[in-house]
Amino acid sequence: MCLRICGFNQRNLRESYARLILNHSQMRLNVLPYVFLALFIQTVAFDTLSQVNSSRQRISINEGWKFYRYTDEPDKLIYDIRPEVTDRNDNIVADSKPTESVAVNSSESVLKKWILPTANDFIKDPSKKHIRPEGDPGKDFPFVQKDFNDQTWEAVMLPHDWAIKGPFYKEANAIVGGGMGRLPVQGVAWYRKKIEVTRADKGKNIYLDIDGAMSYTMVWLNGHLLGGWPYGYNSFRLDLTPFLKEGKDNQLAIRLDNPTNAARWYPGGGIYRNVWLTKVSPVHVGQWGTFITSNNVTPAKAMLDLSVEIENSSAADQSAQVRTEVFLLDKNNKRTTIKAAVFGLQKATVPKGEKLRIASSATINKPLLWGPQPQQQPNLYVAVSRIYVGDKLMDEYETVFGIRSLQFDPQKGLLVNGQPIRMQGVNQHHDLGALGAAFNTRAAERQLEILREMGCNAIRLSHNPPAPELLDLTDKMGFLVIDEIFDSWERKKTPLDFHLIFPDWSEPDTRSFIRRDRNHPSVIAWSYGNEVGEQYTADTGALVSKRLYDIVKEEDSTRPATASMNYAKPDMPFPAVMDIMSLNYQGEGIRDAPAYQHLRGIRTSPLYPAFQQKFPDKLIYSSETASTLSTRGTYVFPVFDGFSAPVGDSTGGNPKAEEVSAYELYTAAFGASPDKVFASQDKHPYVAGEFVWSGFDYLGEPTPYYSARSSYSGIVDLAGFKKDRFYLYQARWLPDLKMAHILPHWNWPDRIGQVTPVHVFTSGDEAELFLDNISLGRKKKAAYEYRLRWDNVVYKPGTLRVVTYKDGKPWASDTVATTGASAQLRLQADRKLIKSDGKDLSFITLEVMDNKGAFVASSTSRISFEIEGPGEIVATDNGDPADLESFASHEKNAFSGMVLVIIRAKTGAKGVVKIKASSPGLKPTELAVRIQ
Ligand code: GAL
């Protein structure tokens, strides 16, 4: 039975009624009023609609998948031919000039033509929409058959990242090198699952919503190729309705194809985000079909503009009505009964098989505004839109949104609800460390919590759209977001990156990205490119930019559109296209300090003034700064006596251990230390703020040591442990927080009598350092100085203590002491009570202690974990970019004294899980986590 009875059956019905009436008229009346005919057809269609159960359902189908990844030659069901990769070298400097694409000619048959029509809803020009060719590719392929025996395939639950467990590729010319994280992301894999439809689904439209799959997704249902979506970071929908049969035996088969040399970071592999079935009646709100904006926002009132797209997939035109009410959400994002506004009833006739947008407005009195924390509160509302045909409710659709005003002022910077808010931001890649790309809300929330503790209020989503739930978190927690989509356009950074599909997919990807995310109040700007090669190609590149810019503005004219520039200069055509100026490293100057003089590559003096002069009406901020590199808790001597230097074998680098000194002075070739960035920002107060590269370490791009697996640029390491740099930012971003932080640790048995500099990060302005209560001098920060340093301290075991002052008054202090040998272990959980929903996690930190309970920051003890009770160890990590032991291992070497173990409760379990840690020769320990 075909489920779309309102499609196919209704058409048949209508035709037979029409025939009947005509026969009748010829026999008796000879003339039949066409009006009557139309009314009659309308009634038939309406009757059928009225039988449809109209409640909207969004059903998670993350469970019960079977998974297979080829270890040998894969099938030939390819999307398109790709150029051959001749140069696998992945350690080119990040700011190298992107290069031209390579043409490929091949006669091999490809499936692209059947996939492209999936993009049609996101292509504006009707003549450019794709027509599905004849034929049904792959219909005879075994994996898409219902009766294919997939028992030997791996049972998996989504979100799933097939590569994260490793093993890491360790060899020099590995198929996946350091750039993409040394993990087995590459290749072709299949996912299969049966889905059930019941009588209650009769007449409904049933969609498959995939939030993200890496990459080149193609989907078959009951042997029929439905379509797909190549770009792995975008969310997409496929209509299952025409091919579903009642019963349990509907076979979904999804093929992914993940190329090597396709990214400059770890992409992950697999269906790594949530997957849903959406069931709606034939007259419903279209995919991401609502858009709410607020205007004229004042404390007294705000105007809300709403547009709702109604999709009518029934076989008759439908006169629909939309009524929308607005409710306040509580702190847990639950709808309250506080009805804040009502939009007037809107009516429209939606032609059969079409979509129509209906606009309306409402006034909201005394709105509770959304704003970034800590200055403001992130209040949220939900708009509940109900669609009726006649009296019958057809759909109820919720749109969470916030009311806020944004001003991008070239002098004052960003104003949210009229208040200047400095962007204290970081860049974040999409992976979640040892959990890989597989999205997990708690893991993302933990990252944001740690960043918040540092005073961070803004995130740039480099360089791709996130999981939708991440934006739910930033809305709820009050972070500002730059939502970004591309790292490359027509020109390429890696041989197989997005440039290959740019001609076909840049428009649909851009439109779908914005439609999905545009109701999130946390999103303040759209970035449609990062350091793209088109910066170098004058007018040609600017034209590509303008095309994308226009698409962005068509989808959302309320937010600025931008693309980040590490090369384009004010007098080039590229920046002129943009609403706001997003500078990567150019603001503070690239390779312009004395220590960078020997390097080749882009070189600029600080360009804030030049940009401001050329674009006096545009806000300027830095979308990337710093690229300071360090390995948590490791220090290399001697210490550079200036403020910023590129990492080298004699400046901060330890190539043998693949470590970079955490004095936080050493940077990527084009980078600058935080101190240098702060000074430049302070000297140019019109600059609206910065986004540091990067907040957390991420998998891949392990500059400067490509034999490692993960980056060195994070303020926080891959495990979520704070590097010293955390406190340098905290001191600046939370100036009222009383804090002081000493580095390095004070366990240097081999350095007795040697100069061992001591640096202090503090929100105070003056400090006195003591070694065993003997003063090493009191120092004050000079103008444009952000750390206090005692560079001539001669090491001897003992206790360092710093006492800091602000405006002459005592402020904060910190102590670091030489410890004894490693003797015992300590476990601490971020949360000791977790849910057994199969998703919630506890992040447990192991620290190695001496026999007096002091943290041994230099410990490398081998740690083993065991778990007892209804839970499992999901992953372990120590934050060392060069450690190639699998994240799935229950053992790990402590790194700078610490290890992270992530645990999850078995689904539906209750009780207590015990995690035990042991290490040869040390006193073991255990910790209980309760399960709710
Ligand atoms: C930038 C680039 C980032 C990252 C960073 C590394 O040039 O935009 O994606 O590669 O360098 O330091």
mmCIF file with all atom_site columns, C-alpha atoms in Angstrom, residues 456-623:
data_model
loop_
_atom_site.group_PDB
_atom_site.id
_atom_site.type_symbol
_atom_site.label_atom_id
_atom_site.label_alt_id
_atom_site.label_comp_id
_atom_site.label_asym_id
_atom_site.label_entity_id
_atom_site.label_seq_id
_atom_site.pdbx_PDB_ins_code
_atom_site.Cartn_x
_atom_site.Cartn_y
_atom_site.Cartn_z
_atom_site.occupancy
_atom_site.B_iso_or_equiv
_atom_site.pdbx_formal_charge
_atom_site.auth_seq_id
_atom_site.auth_comp_id
_atom_site.auth_asym_id
_atom_site.auth_atom_id
_atom_site.pdbx_PDB_model_num
ATOM 1   C CA . CYS A 1 456 ? 34.681 33.632 27.141 1.00 0.00 ? 456 CYS A CA 1
ATOM 2   C CA . ASN A 1 457 ? 31.361 34.931 25.797 1.00 0.00 ? 457 ASN A CA 1
ATOM 3   C CA . ALA A 1 458 ? 31.603 34.151 22.101 1.00 0.00 ? 458 ALA A CA 1
ATOM 4   C CA . ILE A 1 459 ? 32.313 31.216 19.818 1.00 0.00 ? 459 ILE A CA 1
ATOM 5   C CA . ARG A 1 460 ? 33.233 31.166 16.153 1.00 0.00 ? 460 ARG A CA 1
ATOM 6   C CA . LEU A 1 461 ? 32.198 27.837 14.682 1.00 0.00 ? 461 LEU A CA 1
ATOM 7   C CA . SER A 1 462 ? 35.263 27.242 12.580 1.00 0.00 ? 462 SER A CA 1
ATOM 8   C CA . HIS A 1 463 ? 34.758 26.415 9.790  1.00 0.00 ? 463 HIS A CA 1
ATOM 9   C CA . ASN A 1 464 ? 31.455 24.608 9.417  1.00 0.00 ? 464 ASN A CA 1
ATOM 10  C CA . PRO A 1 465 ? 27.907 24.461 10.730 1.00 0.00 ? 465 PRO A CA 1
ATOM 11  C CA . PRO A 1 466 ? 27.623 22.691 14.075 1.00 0.00 ? 466 PRO A CA 1
ATOM 12  C CA . ALA A 1 467 ? 25.226 20.070 15.368 1.00 0.00 ? 467 ALA A CA 1
ATOM 13  C CA . PRO A 1 468 ? 21.892 21.847 15.897 1.00 0.00 ? 468 PRO A CA 1
ATOM 14  C CA . GLU A 1 469 ? 22.003 21.067 19.603 1.00 0.00 ? 469 GLU A CA 1
ATOM 15  C CA . LEU A 1 470 ? 25.160 23.146 19.988 1.00 0.00 ? 470 LEU A CA 1
ATOM 16  C CA . LEU A 1 471 ? 23.197 26.245 19.029 1.00 0.00 ? 471 LEU A CA 1
ATOM 17  C CA . ASP A 1 472 ? 20.462 25.248 21.475 1.00 0.00 ? 472 ASP A CA 1
ATOM 18  C CA . LEU A 1 473 ? 23.202 25.313 24.108 1.00 0.00 ? 473 LEU A CA 1
ATOM 19  C CA . THR A 1 474 ? 24.630 28.670 23.069 1.00 0.00 ? 474 THR A CA 1
ATOM 20  C CA . ASP A 1 475 ? 21.102 30.122 23.057 1.00 0.00 ? 475 ASP A CA 1
ATOM 21  C CA . LYS A 1 476 ? 20.429 28.756 26.501 1.00 0.00 ? 476 LYS A CA 1
ATOM 22  C CA . MET A 1 477 ? 23.793 29.641 28.017 1.00 0.00 ? 477 MET A CA 1
ATOM 23  C CA . GLY A 1 478 ? 24.029 33.078 26.460 1.00 0.00 ? 478 GLY A CA 1
ATOM 24  C CA . PHE A 1 479 ? 27.040 32.815 24.138 1.00 0.00 ? 479 PHE A CA 1
ATOM 25  C CA . LEU A 1 480 ? 27.433 34.940 21.008 1.00 0.00 ? 480 LEU A CA 1
ATOM 26  C CA . VAL A 1 481 ? 28.058 32.865 17.887 1.00 0.00 ? 481 VAL A CA 1
ATOM 27  C CA . ILE A 1 482 ? 29.621 33.466 14.506 1.00 0.00 ? 482 ILE A CA 1
ATOM 28  C CA . ASP A 1 483 ? 28.126 30.658 12.471 1.00 0.00 ? 483 ASP A CA 1
ATOM 29  C CA . GLU A 1 484 ? 30.437 29.680 9.634  1.00 0.00 ? 484 GLU A CA 1
ATOM 30  C CA . ILE A 1 485 ? 30.051 27.386 6.664  1.00 0.00 ? 485 ILE A CA 1
ATOM 31  C CA . PHE A 1 486 ? 33.095 27.080 4.387  1.00 0.00 ? 486 PHE A CA 1
ATOM 32  C CA . ASP A 1 487 ? 36.864 26.797 4.598  1.00 0.00 ? 487 ASP A CA 1
ATOM 33  C CA . SER A 1 488 ? 37.253 26.770 0.813  1.00 0.00 ? 488 SER A CA 1
ATOM 34  C CA . TRP A 1 489 ? 35.301 27.841 -2.261 1.00 0.00 ? 489 TRP A CA 1
ATOM 35  C CA . GLU A 1 490 ? 36.500 27.279 -5.819 1.00 0.00 ? 490 GLU A CA 1
ATOM 36  C CA . ARG A 1 491 ? 40.152 27.193 -4.890 1.00 0.00 ? 491 ARG A CA 1
ATOM 37  C CA . LYS A 1 492 ? 41.433 24.371 -2.761 1.00 0.00 ? 492 LYS A CA 1
ATOM 38  C CA . LYS A 1 493 ? 43.406 23.997 0.448  1.00 0.00 ? 493 LYS A CA 1
ATOM 39  C CA . THR A 1 494 ? 43.560 20.192 0.310  1.00 0.00 ? 494 THR A CA 1
ATOM 40  C CA . PRO A 1 495 ? 43.260 18.053 -2.839 1.00 0.00 ? 495 PRO A CA 1
ATOM 41  C CA . LEU A 1 496 ? 39.742 16.758 -2.138 1.00 0.00 ? 496 LEU A CA 1
ATOM 42  C CA . ASP A 1 497 ? 38.070 19.473 -0.100 1.00 0.00 ? 497 ASP A CA 1
ATOM 43  C CA . PHE A 1 498 ? 34.796 21.336 -0.719 1.00 0.00 ? 498 PHE A CA 1
ATOM 44  C CA . HIS A 1 499 ? 36.050 22.944 -3.953 1.00 0.00 ? 499 HIS A CA 1
ATOM 45  C CA . LEU A 1 500 ? 35.145 19.706 -5.753 1.00 0.00 ? 500 LEU A CA 1
ATOM 46  C CA . ILE A 1 501 ? 31.432 20.247 -5.162 1.00 0.00 ? 501 ILE A CA 1
ATOM 47  C CA . PHE A 1 502 ? 31.414 24.029 -4.878 1.00 0.00 ? 502 PHE A CA 1
ATOM 48  C CA . PRO A 1 503 ? 29.821 24.636 -8.316 1.00 0.00 ? 503 PRO A CA 1
ATOM 49  C CA . ASP A 1 504 ? 26.811 22.414 -7.568 1.00 0.00 ? 504 ASP A CA 1
ATOM 50  C CA . TRP A 1 505 ? 26.450 22.788 -3.835 1.00 0.00 ? 505 TRP A CA 1
ATOM 51  C CA . SER A 1 506 ? 27.590 26.231 -2.709 1.00 0.00 ? 506 SER A CA 1
ATOM 52  C CA . GLU A 1 507 ? 24.106 27.677 -3.156 1.00 0.00 ? 507 GLU A CA 1
ATOM 53  C CA . PRO A 1 508 ? 22.086 24.848 -1.592 1.00 0.00 ? 508 PRO A CA 1
ATOM 54  C CA . ASP A 1 509 ? 24.571 24.444 1.249  1.00 0.00 ? 509 ASP A CA 1
ATOM 55  C CA . THR A 1 510 ? 24.520 28.157 2.031  1.00 0.00 ? 510 THR A CA 1
ATOM 56  C CA . ARG A 1 511 ? 20.743 28.420 1.925  1.00 0.00 ? 511 ARG A CA 1
ATOM 57  C CA . SER A 1 512 ? 20.106 25.307 3.981  1.00 0.00 ? 512 SER A CA 1
ATOM 58  C CA . PHE A 1 513 ? 22.701 26.365 6.563  1.00 0.00 ? 513 PHE A CA 1
ATOM 59  C CA . ILE A 1 514 ? 20.995 29.698 7.123  1.00 0.00 ? 514 ILE A CA 1
ATOM 60  C CA . ARG A 1 515 ? 17.445 28.388 7.087  1.00 0.00 ? 515 ARG A CA 1
ATOM 61  C CA . ARG A 1 516 ? 18.345 25.861 9.737  1.00 0.00 ? 516 ARG A CA 1
ATOM 62  C CA . ASP A 1 517 ? 20.091 28.269 12.072 1.00 0.00 ? 517 ASP A CA 1
ATOM 63  C CA . ARG A 1 518 ? 18.455 31.664 11.606 1.00 0.00 ? 518 ARG A CA 1
ATOM 64  C CA . ASN A 1 519 ? 16.068 31.554 14.553 1.00 0.00 ? 519 ASN A CA 1
ATOM 65  C CA . HIS A 1 520 ? 18.877 31.110 17.075 1.00 0.00 ? 520 HIS A CA 1
ATOM 66  C CA . PRO A 1 521 ? 19.366 34.360 18.980 1.00 0.00 ? 521 PRO A CA 1
ATOM 67  C CA . SER A 1 522 ? 22.937 33.380 19.825 1.00 0.00 ? 522 SER A CA 1
ATOM 68  C CA . VAL A 1 523 ? 23.894 33.582 16.145 1.00 0.00 ? 523 VAL A CA 1
ATOM 69  C CA . ILE A 1 524 ? 24.943 37.178 15.575 1.00 0.00 ? 524 ILE A CA 1
ATOM 70  C CA . ALA A 1 525 ? 26.646 36.933 12.182 1.00 0.00 ? 525 ALA A CA 1
ATOM 71  C CA . TRP A 1 526 ? 27.081 34.608 9.220  1.00 0.00 ? 526 TRP A CA 1
ATOM 72  C CA . SER A 1 527 ? 30.520 33.769 7.974  1.00 0.00 ? 527 SER A CA 1
ATOM 73  C CA . TYR A 1 528 ? 30.481 32.223 4.536  1.00 0.00 ? 528 TYR A CA 1
ATOM 74  C CA . GLY A 1 529 ? 34.207 31.640 4.230  1.00 0.00 ? 529 GLY A CA 1
ATOM 75  C CA . ASN A 1 530 ? 37.501 31.342 6.021  1.00 0.00 ? 530 ASN A CA 1
ATOM 76  C CA . GLU A 1 531 ? 40.813 32.438 4.498  1.00 0.00 ? 531 GLU A CA 1
ATOM 77  C CA . VAL A 1 532 ? 39.607 31.363 1.071  1.00 0.00 ? 532 VAL A CA 1
ATOM 78  C CA . GLY A 1 533 ? 41.824 31.373 -2.006 1.00 0.00 ? 533 GLY A CA 1
ATOM 79  C CA . GLU A 1 534 ? 39.530 33.907 -3.665 1.00 0.00 ? 534 GLU A CA 1
ATOM 80  C CA . GLN A 1 535 ? 41.179 36.613 -1.533 1.00 0.00 ? 535 GLN A CA 1
ATOM 81  C CA . TYR A 1 536 ? 44.085 36.334 -3.978 1.00 0.00 ? 536 TYR A CA 1
ATOM 82  C CA . THR A 1 537 ? 42.188 36.576 -7.237 1.00 0.00 ? 537 THR A CA 1
ATOM 83  C CA . ALA A 1 538 ? 41.109 40.224 -7.222 1.00 0.00 ? 538 ALA A CA 1
ATOM 84  C CA . ASP A 1 539 ? 37.781 40.910 -8.944 1.00 0.00 ? 539 ASP A CA 1
ATOM 85  C CA . THR A 1 540 ? 37.216 37.275 -9.860 1.00 0.00 ? 540 THR A CA 1
ATOM 86  C CA . GLY A 1 541 ? 37.387 36.241 -6.220 1.00 0.00 ? 541 GLY A CA 1
ATOM 87  C CA . ALA A 1 542 ? 35.279 39.174 -5.082 1.00 0.00 ? 542 ALA A CA 1
ATOM 88  C CA . LEU A 1 543 ? 32.583 38.113 -7.549 1.00 0.00 ? 543 LEU A CA 1
ATOM 89  C CA . VAL A 1 544 ? 32.445 34.641 -6.052 1.00 0.00 ? 544 VAL A CA 1
ATOM 90  C CA . SER A 1 545 ? 32.176 36.283 -2.660 1.00 0.00 ? 545 SER A CA 1
ATOM 91  C CA . LYS A 1 546 ? 29.408 38.608 -3.820 1.00 0.00 ? 546 LYS A CA 1
ATOM 92  C CA . ARG A 1 547 ? 27.380 35.689 -5.147 1.00 0.00 ? 547 ARG A CA 1
ATOM 93  C CA . LEU A 1 548 ? 27.532 33.973 -1.763 1.00 0.00 ? 548 LEU A CA 1
ATOM 94  C CA . TYR A 1 549 ? 26.976 37.221 0.105  1.00 0.00 ? 549 TYR A CA 1
ATOM 95  C CA . ASP A 1 550 ? 23.773 37.822 -1.843 1.00 0.00 ? 550 ASP A CA 1
ATOM 96  C CA . ILE A 1 551 ? 22.517 34.343 -1.050 1.00 0.00 ? 551 ILE A CA 1
ATOM 97  C CA . VAL A 1 552 ? 23.176 34.919 2.633  1.00 0.00 ? 552 VAL A CA 1
ATOM 98  C CA . LYS A 1 553 ? 21.311 38.214 2.585  1.00 0.00 ? 553 LYS A CA 1
ATOM 99  C CA . GLU A 1 554 ? 18.372 36.719 0.684  1.00 0.00 ? 554 GLU A CA 1
ATOM 100 C CA . GLU A 1 555 ? 17.982 34.132 3.396  1.00 0.00 ? 555 GLU A CA 1
ATOM 101 C CA . ASP A 1 556 ? 18.533 36.557 6.266  1.00 0.00 ? 556 ASP A CA 1
ATOM 102 C CA . SER A 1 557 ? 18.879 40.277 5.902  1.00 0.00 ? 557 SER A CA 1
ATOM 103 C CA . THR A 1 558 ? 18.949 40.880 9.654  1.00 0.00 ? 558 THR A CA 1
ATOM 104 C CA . ARG A 1 559 ? 22.474 39.714 10.363 1.00 0.00 ? 559 ARG A CA 1
ATOM 105 C CA . PRO A 1 560 ? 25.799 40.801 8.879  1.00 0.00 ? 560 PRO A CA 1
ATOM 106 C CA . ALA A 1 561 ? 27.505 38.520 6.375  1.00 0.00 ? 561 ALA A CA 1
ATOM 107 C CA . THR A 1 562 ? 31.257 38.194 6.381  1.00 0.00 ? 562 THR A CA 1
ATOM 108 C CA . ALA A 1 563 ? 34.239 36.050 5.408  1.00 0.00 ? 563 ALA A CA 1
ATOM 109 C CA . SER A 1 564 ? 37.523 35.945 7.281  1.00 0.00 ? 564 SER A CA 1
ATOM 110 C CA . MET A 1 565 ? 40.589 37.532 5.769  1.00 0.00 ? 565 MET A CA 1
ATOM 111 C CA . ASN A 1 566 ? 44.209 36.652 6.431  1.00 0.00 ? 566 ASN A CA 1
ATOM 112 C CA . TYR A 1 567 ? 45.458 38.030 3.127  1.00 0.00 ? 567 TYR A CA 1
ATOM 113 C CA . ALA A 1 568 ? 42.983 40.498 1.613  1.00 0.00 ? 568 ALA A CA 1
ATOM 114 C CA . LYS A 1 569 ? 44.031 44.099 2.191  1.00 0.00 ? 569 LYS A CA 1
ATOM 115 C CA . PRO A 1 570 ? 41.774 47.135 2.494  1.00 0.00 ? 570 PRO A CA 1
ATOM 116 C CA . ASP A 1 571 ? 42.405 48.295 -1.066 1.00 0.00 ? 571 ASP A CA 1
ATOM 117 C CA . MET A 1 572 ? 41.618 44.941 -2.654 1.00 0.00 ? 572 MET A CA 1
ATOM 118 C CA . PRO A 1 573 ? 38.126 44.155 -3.985 1.00 0.00 ? 573 PRO A CA 1
ATOM 119 C CA . PHE A 1 574 ? 37.549 41.275 -1.546 1.00 0.00 ? 574 PHE A CA 1
ATOM 120 C CA . PRO A 1 575 ? 36.762 43.089 1.733  1.00 0.00 ? 575 PRO A CA 1
ATOM 121 C CA . ALA A 1 576 ? 34.453 45.625 0.075  1.00 0.00 ? 576 ALA A CA 1
ATOM 122 C CA . VAL A 1 577 ? 31.782 42.943 -0.311 1.00 0.00 ? 577 VAL A CA 1
ATOM 123 C CA . MET A 1 578 ? 31.379 42.323 3.412  1.00 0.00 ? 578 MET A CA 1
ATOM 124 C CA . ASP A 1 579 ? 29.217 43.946 6.107  1.00 0.00 ? 579 ASP A CA 1
ATOM 125 C CA . ILE A 1 580 ? 31.780 43.586 8.885  1.00 0.00 ? 580 ILE A CA 1
ATOM 126 C CA . MET A 1 581 ? 35.536 43.110 8.712  1.00 0.00 ? 581 MET A CA 1
ATOM 127 C CA . SER A 1 582 ? 36.713 39.740 9.992  1.00 0.00 ? 582 SER A CA 1
ATOM 128 C CA . LEU A 1 583 ? 40.477 39.773 10.243 1.00 0.00 ? 583 LEU A CA 1
ATOM 129 C CA . ASN A 1 584 ? 42.556 36.700 10.850 1.00 0.00 ? 584 ASN A CA 1
ATOM 130 C CA . TYR A 1 585 ? 45.885 37.666 12.460 1.00 0.00 ? 585 TYR A CA 1
ATOM 131 C CA . GLN A 1 586 ? 46.213 40.781 10.269 1.00 0.00 ? 586 GLN A CA 1
ATOM 132 C CA . GLY A 1 587 ? 44.957 43.107 12.998 1.00 0.00 ? 587 GLY A CA 1
ATOM 133 C CA . GLU A 1 588 ? 47.916 42.490 15.265 1.00 0.00 ? 588 GLU A CA 1
ATOM 134 C CA . GLY A 1 589 ? 50.222 41.963 12.261 1.00 0.00 ? 589 GLY A CA 1
ATOM 135 C CA . ILE A 1 590 ? 51.478 38.768 10.670 1.00 0.00 ? 590 ILE A CA 1
ATOM 136 C CA . ARG A 1 591 ? 55.165 37.790 11.004 1.00 0.00 ? 591 ARG A CA 1
ATOM 137 C CA . ASP A 1 592 ? 55.916 41.368 11.983 1.00 0.00 ? 592 ASP A CA 1
ATOM 138 C CA . ALA A 1 593 ? 57.799 40.958 15.273 1.00 0.00 ? 593 ALA A CA 1
ATOM 139 C CA . PRO A 1 594 ? 61.603 40.628 15.290 1.00 0.00 ? 594 PRO A CA 1
ATOM 140 C CA . ALA A 1 595 ? 61.519 36.885 16.037 1.00 0.00 ? 595 ALA A CA 1
ATOM 141 C CA . TYR A 1 596 ? 59.495 36.236 12.840 1.00 0.00 ? 596 TYR A CA 1
ATOM 142 C CA . GLN A 1 597 ? 61.770 38.039 10.405 1.00 0.00 ? 597 GLN A CA 1
ATOM 143 C CA . HIS A 1 598 ? 63.396 34.896 8.999  1.00 0.00 ? 598 HIS A CA 1
ATOM 144 C CA . LEU A 1 599 ? 60.070 33.318 8.023  1.00 0.00 ? 599 LEU A CA 1
ATOM 145 C CA . ARG A 1 600 ? 58.535 33.284 4.567  1.00 0.00 ? 600 ARG A CA 1
ATOM 146 C CA . GLY A 1 601 ? 54.855 33.806 3.921  1.00 0.00 ? 601 GLY A CA 1
ATOM 147 C CA . ILE A 1 602 ? 52.276 36.531 4.440  1.00 0.00 ? 602 ILE A CA 1
ATOM 148 C CA . ARG A 1 603 ? 53.726 39.504 6.306  1.00 0.00 ? 603 ARG A CA 1
ATOM 149 C CA . THR A 1 604 ? 51.742 42.515 7.442  1.00 0.00 ? 604 THR A CA 1
ATOM 150 C CA . SER A 1 605 ? 52.069 45.273 9.948  1.00 0.00 ? 605 SER A CA 1
ATOM 151 C CA . PRO A 1 606 ? 49.064 45.667 12.275 1.00 0.00 ? 606 PRO A CA 1
ATOM 152 C CA . LEU A 1 607 ? 46.252 46.436 9.816  1.00 0.00 ? 607 LEU A CA 1
ATOM 153 C CA . TYR A 1 608 ? 43.433 47.608 12.077 1.00 0.00 ? 608 TYR A CA 1
ATOM 154 C CA . PRO A 1 609 ? 44.111 51.277 11.236 1.00 0.00 ? 609 PRO A CA 1
ATOM 155 C CA . ALA A 1 610 ? 44.271 50.651 7.482  1.00 0.00 ? 610 ALA A CA 1
ATOM 156 C CA . PHE A 1 611 ? 40.993 48.752 7.517  1.00 0.00 ? 611 PHE A CA 1
ATOM 157 C CA . GLN A 1 612 ? 39.373 51.396 9.655  1.00 0.00 ? 612 GLN A CA 1
ATOM 158 C CA . GLN A 1 613 ? 40.479 54.167 7.364  1.00 0.00 ? 613 GLN A CA 1
ATOM 159 C CA . LYS A 1 614 ? 39.164 52.429 4.281  1.00 0.00 ? 614 LYS A CA 1
ATOM 160 C CA . PHE A 1 615 ? 35.919 51.197 5.888  1.00 0.00 ? 615 PHE A CA 1
ATOM 161 C CA . PRO A 1 616 ? 35.002 53.823 8.504  1.00 0.00 ? 616 PRO A CA 1
ATOM 162 C CA . ASP A 1 617 ? 31.402 52.579 8.563  1.00 0.00 ? 617 ASP A CA 1
ATOM 163 C CA . LYS A 1 618 ? 32.123 48.928 9.180  1.00 0.00 ? 618 LYS A CA 1
ATOM 164 C CA . LEU A 1 619 ? 32.769 47.133 12.421 1.00 0.00 ? 619 LEU A CA 1
ATOM 165 C CA . ILE A 1 620 ? 36.183 45.489 12.654 1.00 0.00 ? 620 ILE A CA 1
ATOM 166 C CA . TYR A 1 621 ? 37.032 42.506 14.811 1.00 0.00 ? 621 TYR A CA 1
ATOM 167 C CA . SER A 1 622 ? 39.492 39.643 14.747 1.00 0.00 ? 622 SER A CA 1
ATOM 168 C CA . SER A 1 623 ? 37.937 36.337 13.787 1.00 0.00 ? 623 SER A CA 1
#
